[in-house]
PDB file of C-alpha atoms in Angstrom:
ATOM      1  CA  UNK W   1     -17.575   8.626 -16.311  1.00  0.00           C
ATOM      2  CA  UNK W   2     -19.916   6.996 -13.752  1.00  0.00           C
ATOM      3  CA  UNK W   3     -19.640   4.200 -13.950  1.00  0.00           C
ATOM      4  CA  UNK W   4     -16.007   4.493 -13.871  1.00  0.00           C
ATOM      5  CA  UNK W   5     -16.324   6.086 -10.519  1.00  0.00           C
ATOM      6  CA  UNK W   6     -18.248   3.564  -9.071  1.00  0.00           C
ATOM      7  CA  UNK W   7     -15.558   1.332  -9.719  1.00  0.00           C
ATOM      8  CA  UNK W   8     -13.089   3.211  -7.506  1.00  0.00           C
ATOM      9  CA  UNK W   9     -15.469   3.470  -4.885  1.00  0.00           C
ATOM     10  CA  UNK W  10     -16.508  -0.195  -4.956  1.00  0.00           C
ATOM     11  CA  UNK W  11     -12.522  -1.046  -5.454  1.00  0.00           C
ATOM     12  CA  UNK W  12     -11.934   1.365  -2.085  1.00  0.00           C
ATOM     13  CA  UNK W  13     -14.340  -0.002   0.037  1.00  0.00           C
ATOM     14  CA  UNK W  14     -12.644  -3.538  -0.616  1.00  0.00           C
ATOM     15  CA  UNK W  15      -9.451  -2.039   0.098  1.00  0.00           C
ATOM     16  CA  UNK W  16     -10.431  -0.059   2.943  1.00  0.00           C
ATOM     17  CA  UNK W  17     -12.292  -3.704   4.396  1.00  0.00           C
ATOM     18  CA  UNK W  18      -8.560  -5.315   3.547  1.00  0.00           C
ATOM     19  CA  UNK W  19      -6.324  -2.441   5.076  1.00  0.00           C
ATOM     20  CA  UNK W  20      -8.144  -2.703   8.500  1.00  0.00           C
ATOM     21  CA  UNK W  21      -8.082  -6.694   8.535  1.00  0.00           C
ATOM     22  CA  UNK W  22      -4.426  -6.406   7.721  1.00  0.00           C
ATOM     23  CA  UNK W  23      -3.770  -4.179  10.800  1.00  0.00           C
ATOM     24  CA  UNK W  24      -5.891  -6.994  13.054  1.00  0.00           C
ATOM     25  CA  UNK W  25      -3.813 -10.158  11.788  1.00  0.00           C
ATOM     26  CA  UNK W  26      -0.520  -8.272  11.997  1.00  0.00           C
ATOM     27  CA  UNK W  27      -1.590  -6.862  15.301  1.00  0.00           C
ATOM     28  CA  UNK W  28      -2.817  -9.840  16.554  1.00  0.00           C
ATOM     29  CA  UNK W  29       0.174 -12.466  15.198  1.00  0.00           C
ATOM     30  CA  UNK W  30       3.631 -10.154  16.530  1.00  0.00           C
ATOM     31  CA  UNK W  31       5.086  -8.689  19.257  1.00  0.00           C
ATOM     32  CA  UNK W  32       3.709  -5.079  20.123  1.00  0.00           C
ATOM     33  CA  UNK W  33       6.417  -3.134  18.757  1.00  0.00           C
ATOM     34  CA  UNK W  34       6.821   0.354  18.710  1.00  0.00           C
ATOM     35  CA  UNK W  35       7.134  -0.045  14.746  1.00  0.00           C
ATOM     36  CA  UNK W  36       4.081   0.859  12.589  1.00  0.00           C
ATOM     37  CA  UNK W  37       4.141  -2.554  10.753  1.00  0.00           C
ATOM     38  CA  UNK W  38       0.720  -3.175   9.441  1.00  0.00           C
ATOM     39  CA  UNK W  39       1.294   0.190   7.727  1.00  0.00           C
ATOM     40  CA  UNK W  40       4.530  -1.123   6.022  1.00  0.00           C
ATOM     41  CA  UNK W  41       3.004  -4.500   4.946  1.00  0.00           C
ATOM     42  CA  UNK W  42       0.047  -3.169   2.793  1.00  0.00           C
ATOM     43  CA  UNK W  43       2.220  -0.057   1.563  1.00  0.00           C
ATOM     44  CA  UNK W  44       4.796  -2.420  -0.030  1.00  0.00           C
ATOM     45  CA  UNK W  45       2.354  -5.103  -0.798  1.00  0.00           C
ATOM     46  CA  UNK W  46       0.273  -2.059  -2.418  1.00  0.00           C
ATOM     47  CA  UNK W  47       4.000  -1.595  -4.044  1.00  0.00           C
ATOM     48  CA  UNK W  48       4.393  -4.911  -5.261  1.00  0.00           C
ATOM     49  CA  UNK W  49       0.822  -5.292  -7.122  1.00  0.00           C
ATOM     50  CA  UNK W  50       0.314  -1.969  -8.231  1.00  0.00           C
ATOM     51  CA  UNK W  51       4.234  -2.899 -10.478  1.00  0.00           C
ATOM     52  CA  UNK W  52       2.280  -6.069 -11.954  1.00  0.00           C
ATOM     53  CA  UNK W  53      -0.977  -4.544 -12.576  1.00  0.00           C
ATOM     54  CA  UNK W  54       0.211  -1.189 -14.730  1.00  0.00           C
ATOM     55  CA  UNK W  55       2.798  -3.339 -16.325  1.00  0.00           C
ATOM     56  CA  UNK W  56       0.430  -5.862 -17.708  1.00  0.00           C
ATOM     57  CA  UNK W  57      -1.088  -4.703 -20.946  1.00  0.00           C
ATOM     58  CA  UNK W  58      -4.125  -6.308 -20.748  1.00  0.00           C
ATOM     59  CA  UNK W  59      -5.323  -4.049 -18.268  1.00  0.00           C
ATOM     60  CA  UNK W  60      -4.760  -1.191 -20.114  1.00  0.00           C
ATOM     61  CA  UNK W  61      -7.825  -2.311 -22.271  1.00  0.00           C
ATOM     62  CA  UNK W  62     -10.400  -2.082 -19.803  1.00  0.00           C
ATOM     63  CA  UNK W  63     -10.236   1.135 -18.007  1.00  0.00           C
ATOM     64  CA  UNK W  64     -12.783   0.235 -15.255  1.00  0.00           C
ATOM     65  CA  UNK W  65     -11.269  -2.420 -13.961  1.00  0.00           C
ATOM     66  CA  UNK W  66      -7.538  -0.865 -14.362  1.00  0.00           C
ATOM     67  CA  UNK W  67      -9.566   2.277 -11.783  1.00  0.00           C
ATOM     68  CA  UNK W  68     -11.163  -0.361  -9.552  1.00  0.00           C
ATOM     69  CA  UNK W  69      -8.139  -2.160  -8.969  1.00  0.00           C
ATOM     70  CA  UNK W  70      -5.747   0.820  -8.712  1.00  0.00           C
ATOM     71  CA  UNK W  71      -7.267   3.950  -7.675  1.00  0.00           C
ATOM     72  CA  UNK W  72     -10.388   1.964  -5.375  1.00  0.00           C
ATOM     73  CA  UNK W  73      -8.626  -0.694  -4.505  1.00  0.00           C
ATOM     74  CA  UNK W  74      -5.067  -0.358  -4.158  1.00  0.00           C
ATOM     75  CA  UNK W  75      -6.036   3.563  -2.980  1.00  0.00           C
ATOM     76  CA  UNK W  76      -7.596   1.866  -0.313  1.00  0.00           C
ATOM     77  CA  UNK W  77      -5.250  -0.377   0.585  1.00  0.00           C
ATOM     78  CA  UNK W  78      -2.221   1.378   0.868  1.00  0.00           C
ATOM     79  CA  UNK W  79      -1.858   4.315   3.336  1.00  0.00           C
ATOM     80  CA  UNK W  80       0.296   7.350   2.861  1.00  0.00           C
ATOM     81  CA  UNK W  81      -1.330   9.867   5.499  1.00  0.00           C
ATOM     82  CA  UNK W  82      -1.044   6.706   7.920  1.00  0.00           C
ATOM     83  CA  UNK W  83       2.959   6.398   7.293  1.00  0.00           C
ATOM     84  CA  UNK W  84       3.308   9.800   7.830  1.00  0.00           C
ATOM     85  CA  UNK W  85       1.219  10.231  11.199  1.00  0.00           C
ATOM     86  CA  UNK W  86       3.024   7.341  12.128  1.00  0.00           C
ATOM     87  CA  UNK W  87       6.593   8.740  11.543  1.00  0.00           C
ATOM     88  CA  UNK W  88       5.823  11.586  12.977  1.00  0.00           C
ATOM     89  CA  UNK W  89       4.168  10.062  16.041  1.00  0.00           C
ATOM     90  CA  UNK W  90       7.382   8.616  15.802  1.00  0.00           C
ATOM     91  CA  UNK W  91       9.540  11.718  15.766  1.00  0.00           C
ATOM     92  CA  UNK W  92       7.343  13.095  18.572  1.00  0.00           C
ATOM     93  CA  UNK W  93       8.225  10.022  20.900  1.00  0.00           C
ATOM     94  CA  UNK W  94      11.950  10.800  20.470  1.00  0.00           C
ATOM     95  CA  UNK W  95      12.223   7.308  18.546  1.00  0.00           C
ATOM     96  CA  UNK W  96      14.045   9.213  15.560  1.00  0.00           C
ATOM     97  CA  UNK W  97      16.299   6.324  14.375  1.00  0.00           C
ATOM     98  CA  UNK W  98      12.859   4.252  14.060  1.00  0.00           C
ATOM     99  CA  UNK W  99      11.219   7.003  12.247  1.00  0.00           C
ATOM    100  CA  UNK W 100      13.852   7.079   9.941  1.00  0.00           C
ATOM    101  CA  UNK W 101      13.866   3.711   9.627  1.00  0.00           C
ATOM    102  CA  UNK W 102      10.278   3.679   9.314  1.00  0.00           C
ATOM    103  CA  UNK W 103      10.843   6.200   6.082  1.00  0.00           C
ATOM    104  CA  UNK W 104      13.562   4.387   4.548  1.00  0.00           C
ATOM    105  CA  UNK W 105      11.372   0.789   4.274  1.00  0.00           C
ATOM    106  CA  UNK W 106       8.520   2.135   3.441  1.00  0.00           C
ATOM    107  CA  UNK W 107       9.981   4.214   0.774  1.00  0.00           C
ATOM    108  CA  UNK W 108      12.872   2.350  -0.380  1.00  0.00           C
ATOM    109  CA  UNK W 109      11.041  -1.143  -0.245  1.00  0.00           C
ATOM    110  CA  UNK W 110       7.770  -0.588  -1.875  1.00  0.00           C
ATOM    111  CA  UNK W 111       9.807   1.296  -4.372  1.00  0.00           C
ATOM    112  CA  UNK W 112      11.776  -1.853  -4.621  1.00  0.00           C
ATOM    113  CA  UNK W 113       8.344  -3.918  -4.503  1.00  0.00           C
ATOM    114  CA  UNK W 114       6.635  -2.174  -6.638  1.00  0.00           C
ATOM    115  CA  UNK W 115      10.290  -3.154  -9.715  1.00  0.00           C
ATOM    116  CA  UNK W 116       9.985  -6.573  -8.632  1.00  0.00           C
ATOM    117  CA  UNK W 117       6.048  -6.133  -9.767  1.00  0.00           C
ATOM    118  CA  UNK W 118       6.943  -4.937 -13.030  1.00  0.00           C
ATOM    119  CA  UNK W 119       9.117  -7.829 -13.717  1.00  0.00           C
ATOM    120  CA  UNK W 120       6.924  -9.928 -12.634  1.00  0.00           C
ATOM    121  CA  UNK W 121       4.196  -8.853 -14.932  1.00  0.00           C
ATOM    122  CA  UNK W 122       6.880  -8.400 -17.686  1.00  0.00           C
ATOM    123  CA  UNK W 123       7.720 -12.359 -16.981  1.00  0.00           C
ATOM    124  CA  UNK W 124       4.038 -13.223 -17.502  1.00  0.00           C
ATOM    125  CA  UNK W 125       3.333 -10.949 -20.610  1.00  0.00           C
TER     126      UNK W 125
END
């Protein structure tokens, strides 16, 4: 039980270190848009691995790794409370057909990410 969370907290702090740096390049390498896209990018690419990683069976045998690399990592990673702070920031600024818009990608393409993981992993298996 321990030791299986200090996997999630050693797999969050990695993807808490990864979710900031991905905010700095995206930040740093586009146009300052009134779009929350650093938010999008690691919630779909969250999506995407999170499809492979529960689809592959061998990861089902070692339960440590499958919570460091899931709950820790991916956890930190990907951002829910930030998407919706952001939408509603959104909302707030009158920009409702970007906070919909907002919604819609990040819900309907890491959904779609997170199929395209699965087959993927189903490829590789």
């Amino acid at each position: 039980m321990w030791l299986n969370l200090l996997c999630v907290g050693c797999g969050g702090f990695v993807g808490a270190i990864l979710r900031v740096l991905t905010g700095v390049v995206i930040s740093k390498s586009t146009l300052v848009l009134a779009f929350p896209l650093a938010t999008l990018c690691v919630n779909v690419i969250g999506s995407f691995v999170i499809g492979i990683l529960l689809t592959l069976p061998s990861l089902q045998a070692n339960p440590n790794l499958k919570s460091f690399l899931t709950a820790g990592l991916l956890g930190g990673l990907t951002t829910f409370s930030t998407f919706s702070f952001d939408t509603l920031t959104l909302i707030e600024q009158r920009l409702i057909v970007t906070a919909f818009i907002n919604i819609a990608l990040n819900v309907g393409v890491a959904l779609f990410a997170c199929f395209l993981g699965t087959l993927v992993a189903k490829a590789l298996s």
